[in-house]
CSV table of C-alpha atoms in Angstrom, one decimal:
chain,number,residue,atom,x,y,z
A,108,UNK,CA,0.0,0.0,0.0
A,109,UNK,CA,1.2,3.7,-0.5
A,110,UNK,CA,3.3,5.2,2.4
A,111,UNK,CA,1.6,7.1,5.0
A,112,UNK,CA,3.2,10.4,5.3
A,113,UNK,CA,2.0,10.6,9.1
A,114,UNK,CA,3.5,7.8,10.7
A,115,UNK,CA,7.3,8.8,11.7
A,116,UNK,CA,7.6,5.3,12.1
A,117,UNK,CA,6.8,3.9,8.1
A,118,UNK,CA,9.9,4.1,5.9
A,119,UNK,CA,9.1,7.3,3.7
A,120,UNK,CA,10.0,6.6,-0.4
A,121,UNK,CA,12.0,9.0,-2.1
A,122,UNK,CA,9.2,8.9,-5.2
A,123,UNK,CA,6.3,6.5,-5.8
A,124,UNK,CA,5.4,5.5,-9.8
A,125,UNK,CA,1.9,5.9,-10.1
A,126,UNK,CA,0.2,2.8,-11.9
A,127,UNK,CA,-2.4,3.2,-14.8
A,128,UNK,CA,-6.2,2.7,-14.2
A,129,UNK,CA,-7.7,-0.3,-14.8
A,130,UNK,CA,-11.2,1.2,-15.8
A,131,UNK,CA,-12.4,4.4,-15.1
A,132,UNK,CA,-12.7,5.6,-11.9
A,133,UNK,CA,-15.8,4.8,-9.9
A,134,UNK,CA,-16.3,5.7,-6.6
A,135,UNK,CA,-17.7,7.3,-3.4
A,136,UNK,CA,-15.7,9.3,-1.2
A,137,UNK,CA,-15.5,11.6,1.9
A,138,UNK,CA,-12.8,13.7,2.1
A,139,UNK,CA,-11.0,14.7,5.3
A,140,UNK,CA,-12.2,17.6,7.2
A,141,UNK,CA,-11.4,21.2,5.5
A,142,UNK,CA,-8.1,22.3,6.6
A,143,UNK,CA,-9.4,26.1,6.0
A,144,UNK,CA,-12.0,25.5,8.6
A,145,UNK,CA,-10.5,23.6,10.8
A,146,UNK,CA,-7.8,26.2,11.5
A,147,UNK,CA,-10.4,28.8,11.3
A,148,UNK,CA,-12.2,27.0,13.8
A,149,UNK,CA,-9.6,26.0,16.5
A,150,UNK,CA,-8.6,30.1,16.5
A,151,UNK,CA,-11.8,31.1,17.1
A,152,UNK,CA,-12.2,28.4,20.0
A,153,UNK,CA,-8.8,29.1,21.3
A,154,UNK,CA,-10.1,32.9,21.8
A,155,UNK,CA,-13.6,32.1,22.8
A,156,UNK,CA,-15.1,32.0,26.4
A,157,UNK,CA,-15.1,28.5,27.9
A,158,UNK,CA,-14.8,25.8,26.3
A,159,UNK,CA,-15.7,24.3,22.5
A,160,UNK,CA,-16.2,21.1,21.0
A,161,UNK,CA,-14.9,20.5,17.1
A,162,UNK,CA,-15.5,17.5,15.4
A,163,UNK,CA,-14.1,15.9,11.9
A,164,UNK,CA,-10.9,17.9,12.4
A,165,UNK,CA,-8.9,17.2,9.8
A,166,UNK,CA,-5.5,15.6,11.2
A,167,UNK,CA,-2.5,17.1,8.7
A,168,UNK,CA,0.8,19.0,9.3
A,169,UNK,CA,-0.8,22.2,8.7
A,170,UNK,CA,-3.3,22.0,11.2
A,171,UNK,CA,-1.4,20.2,14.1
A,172,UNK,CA,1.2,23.5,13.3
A,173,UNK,CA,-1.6,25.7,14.3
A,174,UNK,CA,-2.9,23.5,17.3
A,175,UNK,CA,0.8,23.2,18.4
A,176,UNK,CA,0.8,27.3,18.1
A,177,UNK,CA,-2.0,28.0,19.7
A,178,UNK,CA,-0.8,25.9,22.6
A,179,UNK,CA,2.6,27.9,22.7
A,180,UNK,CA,0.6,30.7,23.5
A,181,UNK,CA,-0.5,29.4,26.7
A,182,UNK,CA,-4.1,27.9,24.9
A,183,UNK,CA,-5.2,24.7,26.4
A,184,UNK,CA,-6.2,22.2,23.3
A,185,UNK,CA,-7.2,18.1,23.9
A,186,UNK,CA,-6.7,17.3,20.3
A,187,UNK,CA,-7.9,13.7,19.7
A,188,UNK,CA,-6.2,13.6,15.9
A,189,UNK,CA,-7.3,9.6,15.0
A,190,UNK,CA,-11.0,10.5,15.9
A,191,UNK,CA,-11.3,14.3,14.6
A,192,UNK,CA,-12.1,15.7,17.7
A,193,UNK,CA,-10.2,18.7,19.6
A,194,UNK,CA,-11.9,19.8,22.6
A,195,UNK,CA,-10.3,23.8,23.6
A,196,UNK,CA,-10.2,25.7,26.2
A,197,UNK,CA,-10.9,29.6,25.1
A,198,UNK,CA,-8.6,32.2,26.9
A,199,UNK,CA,-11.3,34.9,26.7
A,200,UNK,CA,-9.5,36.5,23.7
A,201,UNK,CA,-6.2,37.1,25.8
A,202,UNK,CA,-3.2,34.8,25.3
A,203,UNK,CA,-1.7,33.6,28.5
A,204,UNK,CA,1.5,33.2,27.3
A,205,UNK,CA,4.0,36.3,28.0
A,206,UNK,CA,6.9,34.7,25.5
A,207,UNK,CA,6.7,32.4,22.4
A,208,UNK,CA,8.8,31.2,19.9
A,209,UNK,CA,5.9,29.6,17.5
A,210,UNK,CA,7.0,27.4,14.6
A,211,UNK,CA,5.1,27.6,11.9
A,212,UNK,CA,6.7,25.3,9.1
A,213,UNK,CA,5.2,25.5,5.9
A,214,UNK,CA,1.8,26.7,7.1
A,215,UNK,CA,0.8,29.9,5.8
A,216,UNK,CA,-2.4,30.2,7.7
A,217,UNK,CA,-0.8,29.7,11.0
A,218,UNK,CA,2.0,32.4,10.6
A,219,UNK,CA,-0.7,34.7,9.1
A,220,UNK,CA,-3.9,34.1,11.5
A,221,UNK,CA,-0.9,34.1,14.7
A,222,UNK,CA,0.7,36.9,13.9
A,223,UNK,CA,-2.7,38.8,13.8
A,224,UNK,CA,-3.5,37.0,17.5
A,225,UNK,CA,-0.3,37.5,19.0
A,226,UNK,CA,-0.9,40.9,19.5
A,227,UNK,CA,-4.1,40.8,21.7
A,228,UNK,CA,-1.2,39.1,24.1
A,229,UNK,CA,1.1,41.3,26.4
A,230,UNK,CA,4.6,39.8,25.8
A,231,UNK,CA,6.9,38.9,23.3
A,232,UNK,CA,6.1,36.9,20.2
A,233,UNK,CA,8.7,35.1,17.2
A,234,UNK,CA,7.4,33.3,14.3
A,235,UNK,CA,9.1,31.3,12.0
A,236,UNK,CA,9.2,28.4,9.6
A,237,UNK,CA,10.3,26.6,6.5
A,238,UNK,CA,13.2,28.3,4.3
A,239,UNK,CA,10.3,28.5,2.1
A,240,UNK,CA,7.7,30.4,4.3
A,241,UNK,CA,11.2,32.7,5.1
A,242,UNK,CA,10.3,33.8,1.3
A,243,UNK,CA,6.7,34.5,1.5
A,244,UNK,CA,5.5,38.1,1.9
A,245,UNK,CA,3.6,39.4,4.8
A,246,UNK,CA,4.7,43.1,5.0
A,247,UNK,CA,1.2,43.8,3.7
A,248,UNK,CA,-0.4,42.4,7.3
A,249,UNK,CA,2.9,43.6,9.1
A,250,UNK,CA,1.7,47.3,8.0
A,251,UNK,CA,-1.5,46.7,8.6
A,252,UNK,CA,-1.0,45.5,12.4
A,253,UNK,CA,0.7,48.9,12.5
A,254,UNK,CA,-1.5,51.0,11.9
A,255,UNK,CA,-3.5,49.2,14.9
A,256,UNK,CA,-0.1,50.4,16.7
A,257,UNK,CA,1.1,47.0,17.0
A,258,UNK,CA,5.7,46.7,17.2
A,259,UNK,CA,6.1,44.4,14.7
A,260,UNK,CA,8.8,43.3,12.1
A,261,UNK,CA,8.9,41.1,9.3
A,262,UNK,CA,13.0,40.2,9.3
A,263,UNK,CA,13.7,38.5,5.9
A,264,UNK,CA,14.4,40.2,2.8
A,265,UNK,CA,10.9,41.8,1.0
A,266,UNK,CA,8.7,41.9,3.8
A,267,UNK,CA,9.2,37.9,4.9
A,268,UNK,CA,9.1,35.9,7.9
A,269,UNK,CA,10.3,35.3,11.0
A,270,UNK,CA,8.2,37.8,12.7
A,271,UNK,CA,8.6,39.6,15.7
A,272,UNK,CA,5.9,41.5,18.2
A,273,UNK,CA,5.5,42.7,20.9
A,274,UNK,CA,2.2,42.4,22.2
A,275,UNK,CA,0.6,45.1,24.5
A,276,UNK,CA,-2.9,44.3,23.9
A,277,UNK,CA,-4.6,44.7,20.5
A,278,UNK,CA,-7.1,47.3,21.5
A,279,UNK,CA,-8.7,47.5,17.4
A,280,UNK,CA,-9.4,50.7,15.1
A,281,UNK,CA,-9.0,51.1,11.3
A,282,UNK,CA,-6.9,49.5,9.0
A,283,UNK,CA,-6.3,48.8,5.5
A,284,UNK,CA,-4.8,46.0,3.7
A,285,UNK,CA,-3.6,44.9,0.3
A,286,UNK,CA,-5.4,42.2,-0.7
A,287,UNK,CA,-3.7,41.1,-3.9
A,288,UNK,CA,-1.4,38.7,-2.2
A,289,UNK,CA,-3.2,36.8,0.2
A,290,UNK,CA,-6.9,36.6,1.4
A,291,UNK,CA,-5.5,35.1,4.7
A,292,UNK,CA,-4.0,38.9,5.7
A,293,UNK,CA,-7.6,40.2,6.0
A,294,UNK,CA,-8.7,36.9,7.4
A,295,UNK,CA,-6.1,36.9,10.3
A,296,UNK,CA,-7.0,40.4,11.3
A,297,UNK,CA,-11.0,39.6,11.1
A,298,UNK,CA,-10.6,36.9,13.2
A,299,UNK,CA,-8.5,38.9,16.1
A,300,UNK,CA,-11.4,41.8,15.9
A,301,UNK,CA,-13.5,40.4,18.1
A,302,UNK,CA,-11.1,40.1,21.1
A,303,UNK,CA,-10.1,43.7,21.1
A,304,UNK,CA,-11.6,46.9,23.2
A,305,UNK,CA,-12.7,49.0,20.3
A,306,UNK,CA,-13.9,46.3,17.2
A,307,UNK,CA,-12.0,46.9,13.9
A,308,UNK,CA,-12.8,48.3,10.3
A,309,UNK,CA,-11.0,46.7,7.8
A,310,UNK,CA,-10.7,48.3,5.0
A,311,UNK,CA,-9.6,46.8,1.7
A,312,UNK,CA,-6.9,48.3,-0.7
A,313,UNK,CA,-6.3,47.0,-4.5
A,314,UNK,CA,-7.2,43.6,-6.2
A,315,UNK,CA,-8.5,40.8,-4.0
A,316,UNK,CA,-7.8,37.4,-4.2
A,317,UNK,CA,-9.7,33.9,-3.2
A,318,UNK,CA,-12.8,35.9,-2.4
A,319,UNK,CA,-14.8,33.0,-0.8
A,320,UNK,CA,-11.7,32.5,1.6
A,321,UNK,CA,-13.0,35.7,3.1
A,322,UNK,CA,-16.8,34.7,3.1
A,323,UNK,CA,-15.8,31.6,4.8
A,324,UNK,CA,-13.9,33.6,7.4
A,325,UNK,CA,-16.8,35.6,7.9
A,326,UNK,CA,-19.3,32.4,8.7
A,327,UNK,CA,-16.7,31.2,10.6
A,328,UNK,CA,-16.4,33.9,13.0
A,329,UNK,CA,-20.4,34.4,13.0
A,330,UNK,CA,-20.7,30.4,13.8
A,331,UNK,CA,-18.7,31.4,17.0
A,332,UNK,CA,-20.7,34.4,18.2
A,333,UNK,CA,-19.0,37.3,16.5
A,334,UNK,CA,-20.1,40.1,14.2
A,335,UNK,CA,-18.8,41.1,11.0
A,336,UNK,CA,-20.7,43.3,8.4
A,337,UNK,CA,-19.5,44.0,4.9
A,338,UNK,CA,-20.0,47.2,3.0
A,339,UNK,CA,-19.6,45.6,-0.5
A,340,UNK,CA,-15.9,43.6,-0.8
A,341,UNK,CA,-14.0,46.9,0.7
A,342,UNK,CA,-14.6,47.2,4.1
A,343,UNK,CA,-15.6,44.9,6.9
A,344,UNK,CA,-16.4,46.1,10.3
A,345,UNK,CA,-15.8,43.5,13.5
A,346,UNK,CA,-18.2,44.5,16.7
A,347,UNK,CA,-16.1,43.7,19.7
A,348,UNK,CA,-18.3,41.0,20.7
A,349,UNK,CA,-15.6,38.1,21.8
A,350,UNK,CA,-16.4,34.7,20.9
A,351,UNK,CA,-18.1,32.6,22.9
A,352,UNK,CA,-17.1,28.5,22.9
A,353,UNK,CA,-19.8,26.1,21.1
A,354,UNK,CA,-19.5,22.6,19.6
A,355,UNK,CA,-18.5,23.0,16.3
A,356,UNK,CA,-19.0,20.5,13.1
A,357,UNK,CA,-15.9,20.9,10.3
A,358,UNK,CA,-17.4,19.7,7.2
A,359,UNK,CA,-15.1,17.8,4.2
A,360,UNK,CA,-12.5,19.9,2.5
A,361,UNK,CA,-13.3,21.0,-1.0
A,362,UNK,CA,-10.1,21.0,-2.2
A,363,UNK,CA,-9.3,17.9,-1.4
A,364,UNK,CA,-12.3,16.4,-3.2
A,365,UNK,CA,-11.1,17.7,-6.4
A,366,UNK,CA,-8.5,15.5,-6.9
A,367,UNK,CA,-11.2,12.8,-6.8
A,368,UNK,CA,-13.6,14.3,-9.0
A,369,UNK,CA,-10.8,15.4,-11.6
A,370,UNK,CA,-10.2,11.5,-11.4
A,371,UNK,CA,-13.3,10.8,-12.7
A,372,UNK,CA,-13.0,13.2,-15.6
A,373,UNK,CA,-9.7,11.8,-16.5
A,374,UNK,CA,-11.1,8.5,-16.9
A,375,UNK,CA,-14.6,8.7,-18.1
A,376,UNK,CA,-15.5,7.8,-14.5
A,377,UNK,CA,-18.3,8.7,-11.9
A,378,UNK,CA,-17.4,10.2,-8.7
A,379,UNK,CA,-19.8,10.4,-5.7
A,380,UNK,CA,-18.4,13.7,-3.1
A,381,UNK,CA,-20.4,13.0,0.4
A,382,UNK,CA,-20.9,15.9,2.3
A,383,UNK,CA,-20.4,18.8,0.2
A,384,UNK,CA,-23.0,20.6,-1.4
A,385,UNK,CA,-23.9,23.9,-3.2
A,386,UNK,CA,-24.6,24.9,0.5
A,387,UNK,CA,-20.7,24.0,1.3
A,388,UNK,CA,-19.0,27.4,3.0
A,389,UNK,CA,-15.9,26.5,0.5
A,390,UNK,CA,-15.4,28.0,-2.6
A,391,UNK,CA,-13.5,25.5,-4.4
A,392,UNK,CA,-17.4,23.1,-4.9
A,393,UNK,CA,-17.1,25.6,-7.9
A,394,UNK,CA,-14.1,23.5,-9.5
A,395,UNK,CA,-16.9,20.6,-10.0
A,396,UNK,CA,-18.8,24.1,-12.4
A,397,UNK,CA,-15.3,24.2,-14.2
A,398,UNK,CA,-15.5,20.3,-14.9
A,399,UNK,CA,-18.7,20.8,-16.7
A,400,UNK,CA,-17.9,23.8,-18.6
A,401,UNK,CA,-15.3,20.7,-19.5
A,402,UNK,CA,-17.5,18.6,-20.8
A,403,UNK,CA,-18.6,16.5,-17.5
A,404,UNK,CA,-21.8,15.8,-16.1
A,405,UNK,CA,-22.4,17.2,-12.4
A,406,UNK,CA,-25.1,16.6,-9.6
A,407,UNK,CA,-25.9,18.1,-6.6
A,408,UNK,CA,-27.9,16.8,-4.0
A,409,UNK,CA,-28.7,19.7,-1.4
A,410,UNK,CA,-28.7,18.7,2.0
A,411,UNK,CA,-31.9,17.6,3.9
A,412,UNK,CA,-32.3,16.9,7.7
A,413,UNK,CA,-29.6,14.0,8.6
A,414,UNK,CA,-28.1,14.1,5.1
A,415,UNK,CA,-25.6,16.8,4.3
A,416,UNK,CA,-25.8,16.7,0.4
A,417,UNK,CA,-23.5,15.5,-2.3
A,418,UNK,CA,-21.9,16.3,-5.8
A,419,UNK,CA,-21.1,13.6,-8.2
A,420,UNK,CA,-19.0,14.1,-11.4
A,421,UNK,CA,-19.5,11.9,-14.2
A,422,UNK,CA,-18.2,11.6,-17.5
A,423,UNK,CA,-14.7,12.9,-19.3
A,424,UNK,CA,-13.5,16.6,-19.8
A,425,UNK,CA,-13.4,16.6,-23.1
A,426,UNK,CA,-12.6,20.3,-24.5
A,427,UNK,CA,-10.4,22.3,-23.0
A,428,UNK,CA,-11.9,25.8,-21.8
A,429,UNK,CA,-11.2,29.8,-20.9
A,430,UNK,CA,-11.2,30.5,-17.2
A,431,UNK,CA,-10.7,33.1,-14.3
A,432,UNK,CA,-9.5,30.8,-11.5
A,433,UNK,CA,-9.3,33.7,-8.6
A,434,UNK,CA,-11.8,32.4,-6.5
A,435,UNK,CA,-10.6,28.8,-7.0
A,436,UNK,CA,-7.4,29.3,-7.1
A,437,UNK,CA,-6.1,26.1,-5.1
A,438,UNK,CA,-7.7,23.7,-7.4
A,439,UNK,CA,-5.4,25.4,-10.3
A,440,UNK,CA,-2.9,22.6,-10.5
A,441,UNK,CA,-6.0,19.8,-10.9
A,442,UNK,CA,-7.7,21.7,-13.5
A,443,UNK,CA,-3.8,22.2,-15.3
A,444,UNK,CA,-3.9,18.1,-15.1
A,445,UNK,CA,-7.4,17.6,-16.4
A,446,UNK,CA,-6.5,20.0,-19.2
A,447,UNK,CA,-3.8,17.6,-20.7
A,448,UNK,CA,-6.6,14.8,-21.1
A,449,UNK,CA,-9.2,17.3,-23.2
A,450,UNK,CA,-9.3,18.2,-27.0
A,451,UNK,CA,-8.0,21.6,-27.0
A,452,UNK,CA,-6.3,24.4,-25.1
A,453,UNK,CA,-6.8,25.4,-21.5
A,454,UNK,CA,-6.4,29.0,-20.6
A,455,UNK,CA,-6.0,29.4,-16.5
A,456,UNK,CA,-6.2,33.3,-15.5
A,457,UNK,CA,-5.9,35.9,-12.6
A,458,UNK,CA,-3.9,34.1,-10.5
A,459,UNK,CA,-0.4,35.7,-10.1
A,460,UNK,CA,-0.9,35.8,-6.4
A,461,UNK,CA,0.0,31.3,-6.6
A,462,UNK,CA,3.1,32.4,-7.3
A,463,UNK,CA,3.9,32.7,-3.3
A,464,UNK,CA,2.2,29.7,-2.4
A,465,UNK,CA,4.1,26.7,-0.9
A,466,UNK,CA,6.0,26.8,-4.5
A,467,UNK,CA,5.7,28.9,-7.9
A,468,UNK,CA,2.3,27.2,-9.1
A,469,UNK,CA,2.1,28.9,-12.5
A,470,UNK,CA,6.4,28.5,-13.0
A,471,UNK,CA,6.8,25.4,-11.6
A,472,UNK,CA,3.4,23.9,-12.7
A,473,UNK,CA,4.5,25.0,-16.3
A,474,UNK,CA,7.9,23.3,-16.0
A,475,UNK,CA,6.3,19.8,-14.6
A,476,UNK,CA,3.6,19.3,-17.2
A,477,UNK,CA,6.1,20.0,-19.8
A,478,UNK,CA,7.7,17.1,-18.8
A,479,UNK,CA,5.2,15.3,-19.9
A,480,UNK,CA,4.9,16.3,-23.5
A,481,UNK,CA,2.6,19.1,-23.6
A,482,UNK,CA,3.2,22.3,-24.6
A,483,UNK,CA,2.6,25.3,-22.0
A,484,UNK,CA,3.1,28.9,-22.5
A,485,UNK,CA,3.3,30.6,-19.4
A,486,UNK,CA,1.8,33.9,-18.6
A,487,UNK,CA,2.0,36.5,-15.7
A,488,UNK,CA,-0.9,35.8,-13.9
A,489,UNK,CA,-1.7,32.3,-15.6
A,490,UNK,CA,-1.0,29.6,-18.1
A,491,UNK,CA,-2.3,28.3,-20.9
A,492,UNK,CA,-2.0,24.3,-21.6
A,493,UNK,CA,-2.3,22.6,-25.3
A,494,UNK,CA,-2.4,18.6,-25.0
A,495,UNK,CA,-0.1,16.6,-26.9
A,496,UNK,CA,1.4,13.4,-26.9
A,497,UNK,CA,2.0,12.6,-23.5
A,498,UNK,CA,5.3,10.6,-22.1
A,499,UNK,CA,6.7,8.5,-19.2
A,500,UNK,CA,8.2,11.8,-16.9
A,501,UNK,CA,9.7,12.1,-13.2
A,502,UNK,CA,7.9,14.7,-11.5
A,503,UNK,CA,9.3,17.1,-9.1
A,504,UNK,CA,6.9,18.5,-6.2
A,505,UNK,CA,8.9,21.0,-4.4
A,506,UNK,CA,7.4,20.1,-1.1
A,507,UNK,CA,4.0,21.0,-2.3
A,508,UNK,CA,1.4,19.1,-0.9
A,509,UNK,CA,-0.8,20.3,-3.9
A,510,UNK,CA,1.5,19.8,-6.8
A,511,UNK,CA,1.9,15.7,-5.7
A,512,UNK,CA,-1.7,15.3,-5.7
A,513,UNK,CA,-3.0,17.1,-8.6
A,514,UNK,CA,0.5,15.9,-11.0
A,515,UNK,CA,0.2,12.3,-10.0
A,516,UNK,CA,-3.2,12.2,-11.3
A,517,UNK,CA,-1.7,12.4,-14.5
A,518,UNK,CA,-0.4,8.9,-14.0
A,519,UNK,CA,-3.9,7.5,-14.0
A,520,UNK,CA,-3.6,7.6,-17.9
A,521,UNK,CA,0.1,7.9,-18.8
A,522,UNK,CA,2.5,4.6,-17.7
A,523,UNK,CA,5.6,5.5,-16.4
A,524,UNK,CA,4.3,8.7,-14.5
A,525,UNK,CA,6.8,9.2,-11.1
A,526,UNK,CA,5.9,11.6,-8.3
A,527,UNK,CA,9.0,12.7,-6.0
A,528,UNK,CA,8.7,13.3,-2.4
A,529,UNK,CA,5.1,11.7,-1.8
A,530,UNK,CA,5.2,12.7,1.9
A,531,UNK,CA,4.4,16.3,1.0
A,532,UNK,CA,1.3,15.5,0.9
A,533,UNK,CA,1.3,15.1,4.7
A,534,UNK,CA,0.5,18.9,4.9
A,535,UNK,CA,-3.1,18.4,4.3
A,536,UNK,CA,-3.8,15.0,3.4
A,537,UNK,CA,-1.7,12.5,4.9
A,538,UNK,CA,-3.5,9.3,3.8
A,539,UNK,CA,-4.1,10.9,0.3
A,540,UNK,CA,-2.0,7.8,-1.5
A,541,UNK,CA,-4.0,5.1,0.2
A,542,UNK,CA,-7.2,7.2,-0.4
A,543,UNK,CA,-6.4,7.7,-4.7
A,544,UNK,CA,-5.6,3.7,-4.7
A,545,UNK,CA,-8.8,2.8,-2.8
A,546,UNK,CA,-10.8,5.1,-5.2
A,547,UNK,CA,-9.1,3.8,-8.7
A,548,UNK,CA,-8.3,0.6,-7.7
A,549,UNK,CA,-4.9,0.6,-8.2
A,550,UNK,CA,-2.0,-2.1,-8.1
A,551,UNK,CA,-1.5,-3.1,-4.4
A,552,UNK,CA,2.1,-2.5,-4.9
A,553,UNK,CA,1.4,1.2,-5.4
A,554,UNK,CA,3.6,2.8,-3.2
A,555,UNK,CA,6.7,1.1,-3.6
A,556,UNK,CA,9.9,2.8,-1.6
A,557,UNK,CA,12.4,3.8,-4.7
């Protein structure tokens, strides 16, 4: 069976060649637990009054980062990772902790959303991470804490982690921020406003990206007992409500179903998504709309009482199609892998801001499918994907979670397909390989240590 990127203890292969497809892929699956809400989630409950309940946690790098964070700063968490459970106990929207050196690794959302909670603390706070995150900009949210007359630094070269405050109490007020690099600035703020004195306003500056990031931000802290009101997509205003602690379902993670339903359109197949809906608080259901545009057939099934819904794709993408990925912009590698299997180019747009994800997903995406015989033409704030004859290729991942998972579906249809560094995955999906097997019935010898 494929390795499991979570267990220290299993030997971890240095790549893994994918097998072919027997048939097309037919199955029903339910994802982990969203990784966006869950970290949402457990910040909100860390700041909340008493205690909270949160159940289908997803259990991944990135969210055991932000658990083992919020517990640096003094936040008392009973994470129960093999059942998806983490019972917290609030702090009243005050960290105990005086002094914390917070590790953040490769998890954007934890050095964004902590450095935004750090301040309501009264002490000194340092976060870090990965050489990577050392690389990705937050001198937009750095700027923006200072106008709430918060000491911090962003040390690195450009405006990049570590970064240093020193917390005196986040008392709120007005701020802007940029949100043409990162959605998660704004949410990190919106999610401290309802721990300070005075609320916030939060007003936004330039292009914004991942817009239902936001929106899910916004239920998120509403689901919690907060109070946030927007004045058209440029300024949000945070009452200074607190949270109060509640028990708190985390429903599958969109993103993560996409590698499924792309699996289906790869193959002709049929894939049945439990628990996500046209009602989902995630954004990325829409990639399921760009698989039809694609050719596929799609169904929704709206939740009812004791049912929370489903969407099954069915069917192959077969034309390749022009499309503003902003909102969706996670799913970009997936759709970038579909597109070599349709009749036609692929034009992926507005999304420069992937550029400073874990990787370069437009430069390094381009590179990698290129590999495997297609011709690419990358652009600024895109690319654009014409299919060819595709080829046996070794495929780099650059400790990206999302580049394994999308570029190994590629192997479902071309032999010889090799994905490097499979553990990456463990950042969101640990079981991810034993889940794509299951789901295509692959070779049991999948997974292979090379």
């Amino acid at each position: 069976m494929p390795c499991r990127a979570a267990d220290p203890m299993q030997p971890v292969p240095h790549s893994i060649l994918i097998p072919t497809c027997p048939a097309p892929v037919r199955a029903a699956v339910r994802p982990p637990g969203s990784k966006s809400i869950t970290n949402r989630a457990l910040v909100c409950a860390g700041l909340a009054r008493g205690d909270s309940l949160l159940t289908g946690v997803l259990d991944s790098q990135d969210t055991r980062v932000m658990a083992a964070g919020l517990a640096a700063l003094g936040i008392r968490l009973e994470p129960d990772w093999p059942r998806g459970t983490v019972r917290v106990t609030g702090c009243d929207g005050t960290p105990p902790a005086t002094a914390a050196t917070i590790d953040c690794a490769a998890s954007g959302t934890t050095m964004r959303f902590l450095s935004a909670v750090c301040p309501l603390g009264h002490g000194r706070y340092r976060l870090d991470g990965t050489a990577r995150m050392r690389q990705r900009p937050i001198g937009d949210l750095v700027a923006a804490l200072a106008a709430l007359g918060v000491n911090a630094v962003a040390e690195s070269p450009g405006g990049c982690p570590p970064v240093e405050i020193r917390g005196t109490g986040l008392q709120g007020g007005v701020t802007r921020v940029h949100g043409g690099t990162s959605s998660q600035f704004a949410s990190g703020l919106a999610l401290a406003a309802p721990c300070t004195p005075r609320g916030m306003r939060i007003e936004f500056e330039g292009g914004l990206v991942s817009l239902p990031y936001l929106a899910m931000t916004r239920r998120v802290i509403e689901s919690f007992g907060g109070r946030c009101v927007a004045d058209g997509d440029r300024v949000w205003t945070i009452a200074p409500t607190g949270y109060a602690g509640r028990e708190y379902a985390i429903e599958p993670d969109a993103s993560a179903a996409s590698y499924f339903v792309a699996a289906a359109a790869i193959t002709g197949g049929s894939v049945r998504i439990e628990g996500l809906s046209r009602a989902s608080m995630q954004g990325d259901v829409g990639f399921c709309d760009a698989l039809e545009r694609m050719g596929c057939t799609v169904d929704w099934r709206e939740p009812t009482a004791g049912d929370a819904g489903s969407v099954t794709v069915s069917g192959r993408a077969a034309r390749g199609i022009d499309i503003d990925m902003n909102a969706i912009s996670d799913t970009v590698p997936t759709l970038a892998v579909t597109a070599l299997f349709a009749a036609g180019p692929t034009a992926i747009r507005n999304v420069a801001h992937i550029r400073d994800k874990e990787t370069d997903r437009i430069g390094d995406l381009v590179r990698e499918l290129r590999k495997l015989g297609a011709t690419v033409h990358e652009h600024a704030d895109g690319l654009t994907i014409v299919p060819g004859d595709l080829r046996a290729a070794t495929l780099a991942t650059y400790d990206d979670h999302r580049m394994a998972m999308s570029l190994a579906l590629a192997g479902l249809r071309v032999a010889g397909v090799r994905i490097e560094d499979p553990a990456c995955v463990g950042k969101t999906f640990p079981d991810y390989w034993e889940r794509l097997a299951a789901a295509a019935a692959l070779d049991p010898a999948f997974g292979t240590a090379t």
